[in-house]
Coordinates of C-alpha atoms and ligand atoms in Angstrom, one line a residue:
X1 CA -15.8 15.5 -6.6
X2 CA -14.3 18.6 -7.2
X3 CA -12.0 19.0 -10.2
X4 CA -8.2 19.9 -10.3
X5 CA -9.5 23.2 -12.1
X6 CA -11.3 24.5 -9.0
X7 CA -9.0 23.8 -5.7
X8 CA -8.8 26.7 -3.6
X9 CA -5.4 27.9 -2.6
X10 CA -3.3 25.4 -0.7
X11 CA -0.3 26.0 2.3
X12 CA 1.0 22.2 2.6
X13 CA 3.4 21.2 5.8
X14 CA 5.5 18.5 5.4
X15 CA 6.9 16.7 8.1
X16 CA 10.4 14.8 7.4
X17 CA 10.8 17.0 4.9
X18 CA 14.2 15.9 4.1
X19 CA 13.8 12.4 4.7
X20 CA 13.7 9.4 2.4
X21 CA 10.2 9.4 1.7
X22 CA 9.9 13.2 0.7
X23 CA 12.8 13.2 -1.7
X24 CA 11.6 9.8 -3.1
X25 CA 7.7 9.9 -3.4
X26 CA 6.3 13.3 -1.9
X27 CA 8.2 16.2 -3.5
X28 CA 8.0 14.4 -7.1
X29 CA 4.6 13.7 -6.5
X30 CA 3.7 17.0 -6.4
X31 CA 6.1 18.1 -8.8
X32 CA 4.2 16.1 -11.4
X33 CA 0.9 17.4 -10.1
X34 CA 1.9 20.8 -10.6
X35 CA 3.8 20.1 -14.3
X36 CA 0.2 18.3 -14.7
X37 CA -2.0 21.8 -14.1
X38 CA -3.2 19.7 -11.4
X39 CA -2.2 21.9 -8.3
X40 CA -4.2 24.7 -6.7
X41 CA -3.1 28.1 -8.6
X42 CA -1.7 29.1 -5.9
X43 CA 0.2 27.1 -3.2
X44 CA 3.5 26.9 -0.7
X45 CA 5.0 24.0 0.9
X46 CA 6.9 24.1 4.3
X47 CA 8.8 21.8 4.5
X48 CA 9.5 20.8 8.5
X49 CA 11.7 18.7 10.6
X50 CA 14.2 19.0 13.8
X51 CA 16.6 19.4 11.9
X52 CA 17.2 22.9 9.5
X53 CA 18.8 21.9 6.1
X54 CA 20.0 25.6 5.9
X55 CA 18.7 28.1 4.3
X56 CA 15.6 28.5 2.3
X57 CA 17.8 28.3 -0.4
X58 CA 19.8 25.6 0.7
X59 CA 16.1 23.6 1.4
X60 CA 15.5 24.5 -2.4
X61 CA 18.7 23.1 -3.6
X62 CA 18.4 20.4 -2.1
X63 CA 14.7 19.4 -3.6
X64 CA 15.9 20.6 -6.2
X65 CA 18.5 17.9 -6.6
X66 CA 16.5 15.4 -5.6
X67 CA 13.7 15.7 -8.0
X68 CA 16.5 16.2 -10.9
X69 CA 17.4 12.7 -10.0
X70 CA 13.7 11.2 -9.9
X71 CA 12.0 13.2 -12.5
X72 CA 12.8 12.4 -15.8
X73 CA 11.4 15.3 -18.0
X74 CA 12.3 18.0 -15.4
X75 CA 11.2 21.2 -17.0
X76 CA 13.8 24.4 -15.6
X77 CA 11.5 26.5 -16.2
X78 CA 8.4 25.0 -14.3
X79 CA 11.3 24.0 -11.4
X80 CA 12.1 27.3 -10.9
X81 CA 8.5 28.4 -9.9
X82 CA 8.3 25.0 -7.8
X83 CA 10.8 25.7 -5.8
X84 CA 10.0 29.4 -5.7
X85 CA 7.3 28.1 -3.3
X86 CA 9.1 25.9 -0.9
X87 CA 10.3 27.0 2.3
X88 CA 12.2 25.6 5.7
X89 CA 10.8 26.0 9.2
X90 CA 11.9 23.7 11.7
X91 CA 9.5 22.6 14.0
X92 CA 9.7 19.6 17.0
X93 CA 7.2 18.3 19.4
X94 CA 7.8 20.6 22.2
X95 CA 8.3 23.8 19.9
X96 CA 6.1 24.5 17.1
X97 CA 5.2 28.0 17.2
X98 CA 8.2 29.2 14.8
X99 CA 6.2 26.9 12.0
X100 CA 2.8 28.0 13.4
X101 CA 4.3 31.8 12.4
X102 CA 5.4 30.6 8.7
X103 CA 1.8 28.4 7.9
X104 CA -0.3 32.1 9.1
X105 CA 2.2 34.2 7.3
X106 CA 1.5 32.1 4.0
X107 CA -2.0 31.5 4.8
X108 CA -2.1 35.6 4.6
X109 CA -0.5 35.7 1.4
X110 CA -3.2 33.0 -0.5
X111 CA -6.2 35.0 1.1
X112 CA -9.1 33.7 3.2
X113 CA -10.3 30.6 0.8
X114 CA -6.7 28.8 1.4
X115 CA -7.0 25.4 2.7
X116 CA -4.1 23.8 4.9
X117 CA -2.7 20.2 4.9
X118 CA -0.6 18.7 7.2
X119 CA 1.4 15.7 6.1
X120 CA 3.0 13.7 8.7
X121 CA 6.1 11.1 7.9
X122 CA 7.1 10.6 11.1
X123 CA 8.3 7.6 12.7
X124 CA 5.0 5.9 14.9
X125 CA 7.1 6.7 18.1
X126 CA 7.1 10.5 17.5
X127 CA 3.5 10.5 15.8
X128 CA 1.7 11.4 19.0
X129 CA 3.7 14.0 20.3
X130 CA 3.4 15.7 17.1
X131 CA 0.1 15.4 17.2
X132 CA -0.3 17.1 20.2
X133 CA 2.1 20.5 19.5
X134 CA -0.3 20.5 15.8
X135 CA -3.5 21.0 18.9
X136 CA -1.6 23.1 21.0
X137 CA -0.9 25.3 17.9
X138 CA -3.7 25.5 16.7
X139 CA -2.7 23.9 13.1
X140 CA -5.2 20.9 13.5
X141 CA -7.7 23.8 12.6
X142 CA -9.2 23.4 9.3
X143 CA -6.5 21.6 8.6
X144 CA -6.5 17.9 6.5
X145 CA -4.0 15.8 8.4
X146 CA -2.0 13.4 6.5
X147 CA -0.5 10.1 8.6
X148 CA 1.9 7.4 7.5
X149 CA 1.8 4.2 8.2
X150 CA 2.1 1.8 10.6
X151 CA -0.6 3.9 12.8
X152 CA 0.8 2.5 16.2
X153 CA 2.3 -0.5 16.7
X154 CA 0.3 -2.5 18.1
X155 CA -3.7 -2.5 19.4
X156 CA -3.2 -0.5 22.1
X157 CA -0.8 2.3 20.8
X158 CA -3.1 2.6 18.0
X159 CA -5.4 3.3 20.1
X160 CA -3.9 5.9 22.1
X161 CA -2.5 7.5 18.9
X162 CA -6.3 7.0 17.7
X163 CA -7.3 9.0 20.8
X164 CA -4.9 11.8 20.4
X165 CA -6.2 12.5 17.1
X166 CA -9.3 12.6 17.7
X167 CA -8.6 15.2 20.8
X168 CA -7.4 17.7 18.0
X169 CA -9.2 16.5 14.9
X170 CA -12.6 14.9 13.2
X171 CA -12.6 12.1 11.4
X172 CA -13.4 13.8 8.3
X173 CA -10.0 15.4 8.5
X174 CA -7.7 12.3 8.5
X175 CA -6.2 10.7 6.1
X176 CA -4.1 7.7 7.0
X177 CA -2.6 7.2 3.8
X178 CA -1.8 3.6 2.4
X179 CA 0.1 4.2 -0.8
X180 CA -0.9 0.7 -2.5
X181 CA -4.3 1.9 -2.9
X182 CA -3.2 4.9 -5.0
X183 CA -1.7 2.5 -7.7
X184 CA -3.8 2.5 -10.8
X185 CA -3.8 -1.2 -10.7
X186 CA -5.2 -2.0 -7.1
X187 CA -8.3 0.2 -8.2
X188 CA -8.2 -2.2 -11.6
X189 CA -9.5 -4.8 -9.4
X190 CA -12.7 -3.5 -8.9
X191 CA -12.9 -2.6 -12.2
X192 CA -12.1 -6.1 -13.6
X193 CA -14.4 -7.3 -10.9
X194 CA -17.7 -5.2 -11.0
X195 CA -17.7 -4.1 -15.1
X196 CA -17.5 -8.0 -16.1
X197 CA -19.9 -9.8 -16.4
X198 CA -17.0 -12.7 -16.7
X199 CA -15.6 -12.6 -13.2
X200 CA -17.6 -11.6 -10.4
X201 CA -20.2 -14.5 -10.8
X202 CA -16.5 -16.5 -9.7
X203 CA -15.3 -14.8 -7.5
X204 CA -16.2 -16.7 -3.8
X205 CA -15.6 -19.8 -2.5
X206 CA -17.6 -22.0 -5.1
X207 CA -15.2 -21.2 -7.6
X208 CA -11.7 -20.2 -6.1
X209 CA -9.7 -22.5 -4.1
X210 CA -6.8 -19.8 -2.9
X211 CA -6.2 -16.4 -3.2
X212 CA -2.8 -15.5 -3.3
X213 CA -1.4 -11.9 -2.5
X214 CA 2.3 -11.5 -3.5
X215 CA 5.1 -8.7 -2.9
X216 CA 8.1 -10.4 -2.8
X217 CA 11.1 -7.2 -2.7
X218 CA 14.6 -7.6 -4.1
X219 CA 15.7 -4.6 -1.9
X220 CA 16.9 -4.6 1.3
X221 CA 17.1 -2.0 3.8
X222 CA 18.4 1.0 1.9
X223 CA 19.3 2.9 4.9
X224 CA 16.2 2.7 7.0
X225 CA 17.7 -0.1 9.4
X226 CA 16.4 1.7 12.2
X227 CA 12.7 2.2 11.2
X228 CA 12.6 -1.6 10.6
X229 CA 14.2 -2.3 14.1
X230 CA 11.3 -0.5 15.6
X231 CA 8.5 -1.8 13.0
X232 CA 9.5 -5.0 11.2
X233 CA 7.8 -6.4 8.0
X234 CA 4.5 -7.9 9.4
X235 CA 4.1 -4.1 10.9
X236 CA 5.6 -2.2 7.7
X237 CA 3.5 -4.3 5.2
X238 CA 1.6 -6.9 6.1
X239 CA -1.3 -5.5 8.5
X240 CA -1.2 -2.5 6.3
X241 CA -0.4 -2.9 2.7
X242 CA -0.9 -6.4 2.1
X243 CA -4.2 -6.6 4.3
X244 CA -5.7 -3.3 2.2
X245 CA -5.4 -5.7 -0.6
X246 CA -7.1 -8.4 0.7
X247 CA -9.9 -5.6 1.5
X248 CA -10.1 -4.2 -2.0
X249 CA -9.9 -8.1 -3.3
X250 CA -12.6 -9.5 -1.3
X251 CA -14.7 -6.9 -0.3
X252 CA -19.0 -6.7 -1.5
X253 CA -20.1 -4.7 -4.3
X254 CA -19.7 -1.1 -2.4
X255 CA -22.8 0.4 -4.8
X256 CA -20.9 3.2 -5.3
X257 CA -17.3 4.3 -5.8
X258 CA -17.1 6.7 -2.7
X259 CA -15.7 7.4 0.5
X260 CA -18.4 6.1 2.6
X261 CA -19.8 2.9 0.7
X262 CA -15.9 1.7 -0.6
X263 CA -15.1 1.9 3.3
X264 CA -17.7 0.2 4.6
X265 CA -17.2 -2.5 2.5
X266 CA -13.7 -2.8 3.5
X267 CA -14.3 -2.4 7.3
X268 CA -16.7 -5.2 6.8
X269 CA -14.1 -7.6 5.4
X270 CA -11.7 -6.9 8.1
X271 CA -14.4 -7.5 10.8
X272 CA -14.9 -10.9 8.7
X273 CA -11.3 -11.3 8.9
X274 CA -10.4 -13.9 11.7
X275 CA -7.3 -13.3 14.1
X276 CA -4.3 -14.8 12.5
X277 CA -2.8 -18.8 13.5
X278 CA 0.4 -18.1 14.4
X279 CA 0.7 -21.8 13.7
X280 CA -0.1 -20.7 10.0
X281 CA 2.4 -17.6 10.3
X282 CA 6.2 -17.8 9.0
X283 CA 8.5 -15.2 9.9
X284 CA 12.0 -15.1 8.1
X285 CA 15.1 -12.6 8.2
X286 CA 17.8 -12.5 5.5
X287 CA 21.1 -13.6 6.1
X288 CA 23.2 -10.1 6.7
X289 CA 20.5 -8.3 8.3
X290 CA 22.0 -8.3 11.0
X291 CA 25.0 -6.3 9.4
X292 CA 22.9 -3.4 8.6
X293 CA 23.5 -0.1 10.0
X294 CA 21.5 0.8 12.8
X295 CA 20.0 -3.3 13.3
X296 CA 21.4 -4.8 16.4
X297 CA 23.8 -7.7 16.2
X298 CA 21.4 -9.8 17.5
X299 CA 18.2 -8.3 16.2
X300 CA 14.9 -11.1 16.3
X301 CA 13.3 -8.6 13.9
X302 CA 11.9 -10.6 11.0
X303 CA 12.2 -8.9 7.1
X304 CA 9.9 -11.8 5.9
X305 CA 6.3 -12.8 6.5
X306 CA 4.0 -15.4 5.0
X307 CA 0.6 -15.8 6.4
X308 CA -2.5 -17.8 5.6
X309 CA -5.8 -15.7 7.1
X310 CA -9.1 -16.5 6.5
X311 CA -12.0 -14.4 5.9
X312 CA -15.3 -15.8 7.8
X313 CA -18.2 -14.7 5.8
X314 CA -20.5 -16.3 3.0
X315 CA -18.8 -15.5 0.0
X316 CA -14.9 -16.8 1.8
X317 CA -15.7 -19.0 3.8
X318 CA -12.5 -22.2 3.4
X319 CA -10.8 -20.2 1.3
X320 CA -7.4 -19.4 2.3
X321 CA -5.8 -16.0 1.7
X322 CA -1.4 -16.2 1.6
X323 CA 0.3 -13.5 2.2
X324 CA 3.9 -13.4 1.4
X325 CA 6.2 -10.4 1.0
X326 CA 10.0 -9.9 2.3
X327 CA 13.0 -8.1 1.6
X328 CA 16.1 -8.9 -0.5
X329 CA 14.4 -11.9 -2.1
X330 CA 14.8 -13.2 -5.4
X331 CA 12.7 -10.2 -7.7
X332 CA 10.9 -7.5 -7.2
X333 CA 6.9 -8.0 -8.0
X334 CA 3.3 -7.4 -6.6
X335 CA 1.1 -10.3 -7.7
X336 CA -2.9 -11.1 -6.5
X337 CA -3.4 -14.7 -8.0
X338 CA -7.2 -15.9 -7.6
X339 CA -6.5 -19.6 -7.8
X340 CA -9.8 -21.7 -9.7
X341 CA -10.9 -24.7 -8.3
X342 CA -10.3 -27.4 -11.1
X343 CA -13.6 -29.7 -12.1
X344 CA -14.2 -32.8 -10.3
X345 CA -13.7 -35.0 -13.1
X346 CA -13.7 -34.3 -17.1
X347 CA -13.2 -36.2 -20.1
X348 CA -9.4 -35.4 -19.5
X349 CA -9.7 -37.4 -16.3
X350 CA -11.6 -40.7 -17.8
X351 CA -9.6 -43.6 -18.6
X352 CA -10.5 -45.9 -21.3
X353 CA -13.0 -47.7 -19.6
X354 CA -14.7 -44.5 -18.2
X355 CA -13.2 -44.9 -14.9
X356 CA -11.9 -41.4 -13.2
X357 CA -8.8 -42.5 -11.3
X358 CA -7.7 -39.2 -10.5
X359 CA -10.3 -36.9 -10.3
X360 CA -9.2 -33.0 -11.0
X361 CA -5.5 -33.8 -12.4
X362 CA -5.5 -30.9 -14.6
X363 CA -4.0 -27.6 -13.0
X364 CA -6.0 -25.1 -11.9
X365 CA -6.4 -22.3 -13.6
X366 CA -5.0 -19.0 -12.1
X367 CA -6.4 -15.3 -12.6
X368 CA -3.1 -12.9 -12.2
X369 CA -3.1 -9.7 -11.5
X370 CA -0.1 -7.7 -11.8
X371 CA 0.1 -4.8 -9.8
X372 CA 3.0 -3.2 -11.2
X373 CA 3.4 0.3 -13.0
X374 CA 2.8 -1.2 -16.3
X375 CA 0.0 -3.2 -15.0
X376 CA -1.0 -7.0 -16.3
X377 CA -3.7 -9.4 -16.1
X378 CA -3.4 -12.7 -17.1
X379 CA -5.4 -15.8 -17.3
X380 CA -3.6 -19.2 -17.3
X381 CA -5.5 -21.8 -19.8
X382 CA -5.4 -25.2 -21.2
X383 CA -6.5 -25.1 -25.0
X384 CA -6.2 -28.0 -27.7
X385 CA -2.8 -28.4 -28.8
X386 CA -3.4 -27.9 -32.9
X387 CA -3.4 -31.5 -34.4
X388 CA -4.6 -34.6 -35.0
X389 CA -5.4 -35.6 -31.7
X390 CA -7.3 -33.9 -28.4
X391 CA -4.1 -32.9 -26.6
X392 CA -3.8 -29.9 -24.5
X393 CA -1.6 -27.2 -24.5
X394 CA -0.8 -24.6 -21.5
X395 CA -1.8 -21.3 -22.9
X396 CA -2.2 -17.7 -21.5
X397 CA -5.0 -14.8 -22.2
X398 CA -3.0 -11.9 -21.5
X399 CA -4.1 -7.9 -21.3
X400 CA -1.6 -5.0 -20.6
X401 CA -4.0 -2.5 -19.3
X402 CA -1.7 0.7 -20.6
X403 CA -1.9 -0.7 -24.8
X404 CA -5.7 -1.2 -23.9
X405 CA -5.8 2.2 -22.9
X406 CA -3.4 3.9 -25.0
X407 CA -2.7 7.4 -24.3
X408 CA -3.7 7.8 -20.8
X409 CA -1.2 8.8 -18.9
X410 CA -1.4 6.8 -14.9
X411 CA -0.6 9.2 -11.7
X412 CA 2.2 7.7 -9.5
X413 CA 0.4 6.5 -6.2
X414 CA 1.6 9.1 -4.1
X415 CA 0.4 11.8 -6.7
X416 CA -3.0 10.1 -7.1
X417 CA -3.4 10.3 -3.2
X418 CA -2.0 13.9 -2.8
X419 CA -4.7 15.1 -5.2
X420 CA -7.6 13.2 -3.2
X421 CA -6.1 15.0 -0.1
X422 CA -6.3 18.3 -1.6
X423 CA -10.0 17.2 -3.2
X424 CA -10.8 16.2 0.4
X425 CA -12.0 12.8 -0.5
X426 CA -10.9 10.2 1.4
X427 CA -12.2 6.9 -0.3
X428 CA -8.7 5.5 -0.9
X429 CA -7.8 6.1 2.9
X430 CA -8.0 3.8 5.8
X431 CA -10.5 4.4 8.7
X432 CA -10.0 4.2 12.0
X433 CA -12.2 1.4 12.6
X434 CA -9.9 -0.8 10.1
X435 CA -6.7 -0.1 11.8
X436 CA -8.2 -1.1 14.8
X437 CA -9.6 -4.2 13.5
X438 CA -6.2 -5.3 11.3
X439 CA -4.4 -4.9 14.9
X440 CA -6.8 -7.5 16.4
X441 CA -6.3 -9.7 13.4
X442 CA -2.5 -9.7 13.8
X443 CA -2.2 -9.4 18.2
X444 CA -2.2 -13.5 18.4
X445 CA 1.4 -13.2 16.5
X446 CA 2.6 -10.2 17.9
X447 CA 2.1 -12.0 21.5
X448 CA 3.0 -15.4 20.4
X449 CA 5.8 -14.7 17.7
X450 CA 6.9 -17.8 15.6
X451 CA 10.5 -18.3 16.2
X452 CA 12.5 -16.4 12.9
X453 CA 14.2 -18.4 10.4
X454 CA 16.6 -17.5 8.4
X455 CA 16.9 -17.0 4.8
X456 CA 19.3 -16.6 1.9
X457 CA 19.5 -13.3 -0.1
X458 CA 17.9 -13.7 -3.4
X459 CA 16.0 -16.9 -2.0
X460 CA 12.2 -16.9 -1.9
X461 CA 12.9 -17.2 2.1
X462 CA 12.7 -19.5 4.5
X463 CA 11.8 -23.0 3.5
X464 CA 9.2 -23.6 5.9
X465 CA 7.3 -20.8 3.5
X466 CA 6.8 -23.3 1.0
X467 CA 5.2 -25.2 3.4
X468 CA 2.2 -23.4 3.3
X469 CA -0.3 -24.9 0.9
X470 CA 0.2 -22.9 -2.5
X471 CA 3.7 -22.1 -1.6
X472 CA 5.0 -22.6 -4.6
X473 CA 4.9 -19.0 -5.6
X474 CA 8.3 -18.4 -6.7
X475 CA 7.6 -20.7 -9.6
X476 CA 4.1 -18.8 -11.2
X477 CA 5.1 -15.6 -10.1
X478 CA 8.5 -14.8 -11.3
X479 CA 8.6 -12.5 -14.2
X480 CA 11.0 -14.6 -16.1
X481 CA 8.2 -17.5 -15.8
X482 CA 5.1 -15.1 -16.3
Ligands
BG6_501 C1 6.6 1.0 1.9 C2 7.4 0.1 2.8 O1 5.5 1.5 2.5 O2 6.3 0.3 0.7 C3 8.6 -0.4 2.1 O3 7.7 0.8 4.0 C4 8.2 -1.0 0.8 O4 9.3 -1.3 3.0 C5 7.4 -0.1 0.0 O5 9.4 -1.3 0.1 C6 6.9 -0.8 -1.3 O6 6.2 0.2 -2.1 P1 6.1 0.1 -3.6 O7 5.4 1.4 -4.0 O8 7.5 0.1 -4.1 O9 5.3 -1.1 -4.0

């Protein structure tokens, strides 16, 4: 894998350039790359859209702005020559030979070793035509082409968008880009699983009872009203985010930590994955959704999903997997609890007379992973309560990965995965075959839709969520009760 030292020269297009997710994520992502000595030496970024913010300089401003609101040690310096580098070309899907001008113009300037990347955040309705103008211009060439989630939205879109990339690009150039693998602590998993001794002999169905994957959000729509109308939050986070974790959680010892084996051992997991129950699906919206901008007054789209899903292989087979994530719920978290089955019967269990009238009363114990920025992992226990007699005692094993590894300094996910783009290695990216596969998995609810219930803001949604075996997740997985 090459190192940050030794990238060639870089022009990087960004698509929705002024939108939400470049000022947010993209632009102080690479910000921090650069601050980090972790950018090519020499680079531009054009930034692209139908829309012109102004002038160059009015574009730089306006980054500018942005990153002085989302960067904390901002250095003026370091800014300067950042934005120095940024330009403005707009660019649509009929027209894009005013941008095809600006990416050879600064190609020219960064000599014959630059590389080009193509980063498209892009609603899924305007993905394909895009697409096409990028062929059609000629800017596929060479070119590593970043995609945003959902790819499609459903089987058969995905498809066709599948097949209009391909027209204009190999595989080896894609990157569909699922931020939640870039977090430190979603690669953590393998490394708590396959460097301990202590876990991997547990983890499969003689051991675990339930895994539990949890992302409940305290925010609502924060001005993207429309892009939920037209995706919804199985689309925005279940077939993609939630089921990548599933993939990284249950997946076979890939042999190696690279693009090929990691992604085959994903792919494998999602062919293992069995099309969802929609009997075994609850979908929720908040109350006041509805009062959104840009949602219609009498919008079915559902901002809550819980799912059980069931992975059909040797090492899952009965083991339920629950998915649960929605908007404006009671906190903010993103949890992966590997539930223990309990023993049969102990000597907590005996009675007096050696009888065992309830066999497995003791909780089971629960392996948490935290996925957060400062990421945990905690064990819940029963010890001896100190004493004169055998009591026991609810107690916790606890690690904060950043004091274990004091002094490192994590890369935001976004960052992470802009670096692996310019490295060209795709191992935390999603393959074709998997989208197409997750699609399958979740086509039985997308044509039979469980009615949507409503939920309270700040709720753990709809009641019937509980319902689902496990669902008492507001309970273990609230910070205040971690
Ligand atoms: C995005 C979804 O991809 O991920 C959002 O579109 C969601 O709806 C977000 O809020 C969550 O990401 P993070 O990094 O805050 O966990």
């Amino acid at each position: 894998m090459a190192s940050f030292e030794t990238l060639p020269p870089h022009v990087l297009v960004l698509f929705g350039a002024t939108g939400d997710l470049a000022a947010r994520k993209l632009f102080p992502g690479l910000y921090r790359l650069a601050a980090a000595g972790r950018l090519p030496e020499d680079y531009r970024v054009i930034g692209s859209g139908r829309h012109s913010p102004g002038s160059d300089d009015d574009f730089r401003t306006q980054v500018g702005d942005g990153l002085r609101k989302t960067v904390d040690d901002l250095d003026d310096e370091l800014l300067a020559s950042f934005l120095d580098r940024i330009s403005f070309q707009t660019s649509d899907a009929d027209d894009g030979s005013d941008l095809a001008k600006a990416v050879r113009e600064a190609e020219e300037q960064l000599g014959d070793d630059v590389r080009r990347l193509v980063y498209l955040s892009v609603p899924p309705a305007a993905m394909p035509g895009m697409i096409a103008m990028l062929g059609r211009e000629d800017l596929t060439e060479r070119a590593r082409l970043v995609m945003e989630k959902p790819f499609g939205l459903d089987l058969e879109s995905a498809r066709e968008l599948d097949r209009s990339v391909k027209e204009v690009a190999e595989e080896d150039q894609v990157f569909r880009i699922d931020h939640f693998l870039g977090k430190e602590a979603v690669q953590n998993i393998l490394a708590l699983r396959f460097a301990n001794g202590l876990f991997e002999p547990a983890w499969n169905r003689h051991s675990l009872a339930s895994v539990q994957i949890d992302v409940p959000e305290d925010l609502g729509m924060e001005g993207r009203g429309s892009f939920y109308e037209s995706t919804g939050c199985l689309r925005d986070m279940i077939s993609t985010h939630l089921c990548q974790l599933l993939g990284f959680v249950a997946l076979e010892d890939p042999g190696r930590f690279e693009e090929k084996a990691v992604r085959d051992a994903k792919s494998q997991v999602f062919a293992d994955l069995q099309p969802l129950d929609p009997a075994r699906v609850i979908l929720g919206q908040y109350d006041g959704y509805r009062d959104e901008d840009d949602v219609a007054d009498d919008s079915d789209v559902e901002t809550f999903v819980a799912i059980e899903a069931h992975v059909d292989n040797d090492r899952w087979r009965g083991v339920p997997f629950y998915l649960r994530t929605g908007k404006r719920l009671a906190v903010s978290d993103r949890v992966i609890t590997l539930r223990f089955k309990g023993p049969d019967c102990t000597l907590f269990d005996v009675d007096e007379d050696g009888t065992c009238p309830a066999p497995g009363s003791l909780p089971p114990n629960d392996l948490v992973l935290r996925l957060t920025d400062d990421a945990e992992i905690h064990v819940e226990l029963r010890a001896k309560r100190p004493g004169p007699d055998m009591e026991l005692v609810p107690a916790v094993m606890h690690l904060h990965v950043a004091e274990a590894a004091n002094g490192s300094s994590p890369l935001e996910a976004y960052e992470r995965l802009l670096l692996d783009v310019m490295r060209g290695d795709q191992t935390l990216f999603t393959r074709a075959d998997e989208v197409d596969r997750l699609w399958q998995v979740v086509a039985p609810v997308l044509e039979h839709r469980p009615e949507v219930q409503p939920y309270e803001q700040g709720s753990w949604g709809p009641r019937a969520a509980s319902e689902l075996p496990d669902g008492g997740w507001q309970l273990e997985h609230s910070p205040s009760h971690g």
